[in-house]
Amino acid sequence: MNTPTPGSASRDPQPPVGIDELLERVRAGYERIEPQEAYEAAQAGDALLVDIRYAALRERDGLIPGAHVVERNELEWRLDPQGSHRLPEATSHALRIVVICNEGYASSLAAQSLHQLGLHRATDLVGGFQAWRGAGLPVE
């Protein structure tokens, strides 16, 4: 008989989940946004674009004008409205945040993490930066 160790759950552990299934579950919890809609929302001041791509990708492919660059490992600290290290724009849990990675995978997991902080309007860009650029939207 397995006896739970201190700090472990006393219930049966959940079976392992593959990344494809995890992404499907995560994405079912919110509506993702297409590049043109994200562009229009940002232009109207209705969304904060947050680029979480690593430096080499930003240097290779360019930046989305007006997007805030926040490394993935700093994301929660920079966007938590209650946090001492937050971006000046991160003032409310009602803020609409569009997380952008390179192809739209890591950003889904990042958006889920923001939801756990109470940022329920957080979403991610379908297809990521590559879809943005492919749609002919501005890149600098």
XYZ file of C-alpha atoms in Angstrom:
140
model
C 0.000 0.000 0.000
C 1.339 3.419 -0.917
C 1.213 5.869 1.924
C 1.193 9.528 0.912
C 4.312 11.385 1.912
C 3.971 14.706 3.703
C 2.878 17.380 1.259
C 1.711 14.905 -1.405
C -1.881 14.602 -2.519
C -3.845 11.792 -0.928
C -5.908 11.231 -4.087
C -4.845 9.210 -7.088
C -2.495 11.134 -9.363
C -3.823 12.285 -12.723
C -2.590 10.274 -15.694
C 0.085 11.989 -17.772
C -1.138 14.366 -20.468
C 0.688 14.996 -23.729
C 1.370 18.565 -24.808
C -1.176 18.450 -27.640
C -3.948 17.482 -25.235
C -2.782 20.055 -22.705
C -2.874 22.799 -25.349
C -6.361 21.712 -26.385
C -7.578 21.897 -22.777
C -5.932 25.260 -22.160
C -7.281 26.801 -25.340
C -10.803 25.602 -24.557
C -10.760 27.971 -21.573
C -10.621 31.224 -23.555
C -11.034 32.650 -27.039
C -7.835 33.153 -29.010
C -7.370 36.158 -31.268
C -6.408 36.408 -34.943
C -3.663 38.826 -36.076
C -5.918 41.437 -37.725
C -8.225 41.606 -34.703
C -5.223 41.926 -32.361
C -3.805 44.727 -34.504
C -7.105 46.612 -34.509
C -7.574 46.163 -30.739
C -4.053 47.442 -30.059
C -4.540 50.410 -32.404
C -7.781 51.292 -30.598
C -6.070 51.058 -27.208
C -8.210 48.067 -26.238
C -5.404 45.517 -25.928
C -1.841 45.329 -24.679
C 0.374 43.283 -27.016
C 3.069 41.338 -25.164
C 5.872 39.655 -27.108
C 7.424 36.753 -25.176
C 9.759 35.541 -27.941
C 13.375 35.140 -26.956
C 15.955 37.697 -28.076
C 17.387 35.703 -31.005
C 13.948 35.470 -32.638
C 13.257 39.166 -32.090
C 16.629 40.050 -33.604
C 16.099 37.724 -36.558
C 12.482 38.565 -37.379
C 11.881 42.029 -35.943
C 9.375 43.512 -33.529
C 5.724 44.420 -33.589
C 5.546 48.202 -33.175
C 4.072 49.089 -29.791
C 4.294 45.563 -28.382
C 5.868 45.197 -24.966
C 8.771 42.772 -24.901
C 8.572 40.655 -21.757
C 10.699 37.552 -21.435
C 8.567 34.499 -20.659
C 10.272 33.947 -17.300
C 9.212 37.467 -16.205
C 5.694 37.496 -17.636
C 3.653 36.962 -14.482
C 5.712 39.461 -12.472
C 5.437 42.136 -15.167
C 1.679 41.771 -15.740
C 0.334 41.159 -12.229
C -1.512 44.396 -11.356
C -0.707 43.759 -7.683
C 2.980 43.111 -8.297
C 5.782 45.475 -7.405
C 7.605 44.724 -10.698
C 4.644 45.247 -13.008
C 4.630 47.192 -16.246
C 3.130 50.673 -15.785
C 0.282 49.609 -18.113
C -0.606 46.575 -15.979
C -3.014 48.413 -13.713
C -6.105 46.209 -13.736
C -7.202 42.590 -13.828
C -9.645 43.702 -16.546
C -6.764 44.503 -18.913
C -6.986 42.745 -22.273
C -3.591 41.178 -22.901
C -2.562 39.460 -26.128
C 0.465 37.221 -25.588
C 2.590 36.633 -28.684
C 5.208 33.928 -29.136
C 6.781 32.798 -32.390
C 4.094 30.398 -33.647
C 1.276 30.472 -31.084
C 2.096 27.533 -28.822
C 4.041 28.822 -25.819
C 1.751 31.847 -25.749
C -1.244 29.607 -25.028
C 0.414 28.245 -21.901
C 1.446 31.779 -20.925
C -2.128 33.045 -21.329
C -3.343 30.240 -19.060
C -0.839 31.330 -16.425
C -2.147 34.898 -16.631
C -5.688 33.580 -16.172
C -4.510 31.950 -12.941
C -3.441 35.431 -11.770
C -6.970 36.691 -12.381
C -6.233 38.298 -15.758
C -9.288 36.690 -17.352
C -9.169 38.752 -20.548
C -5.689 37.452 -21.393
C -5.472 35.603 -24.680
C -2.871 34.678 -27.240
C -2.306 35.260 -30.921
C -3.274 32.403 -33.227
C -0.130 31.541 -35.191
C 2.034 33.926 -33.162
C 4.451 36.422 -34.645
C 4.776 34.392 -37.840
C 1.021 34.742 -38.505
C 1.212 38.480 -37.711
C 3.989 38.950 -40.252
C 2.269 36.634 -42.732
C -0.852 38.804 -42.520
C 1.229 41.767 -43.669
C 0.870 43.619 -40.381
C 3.570 46.090 -39.288
C 6.974 44.790 -38.225
C 10.028 46.895 -37.459
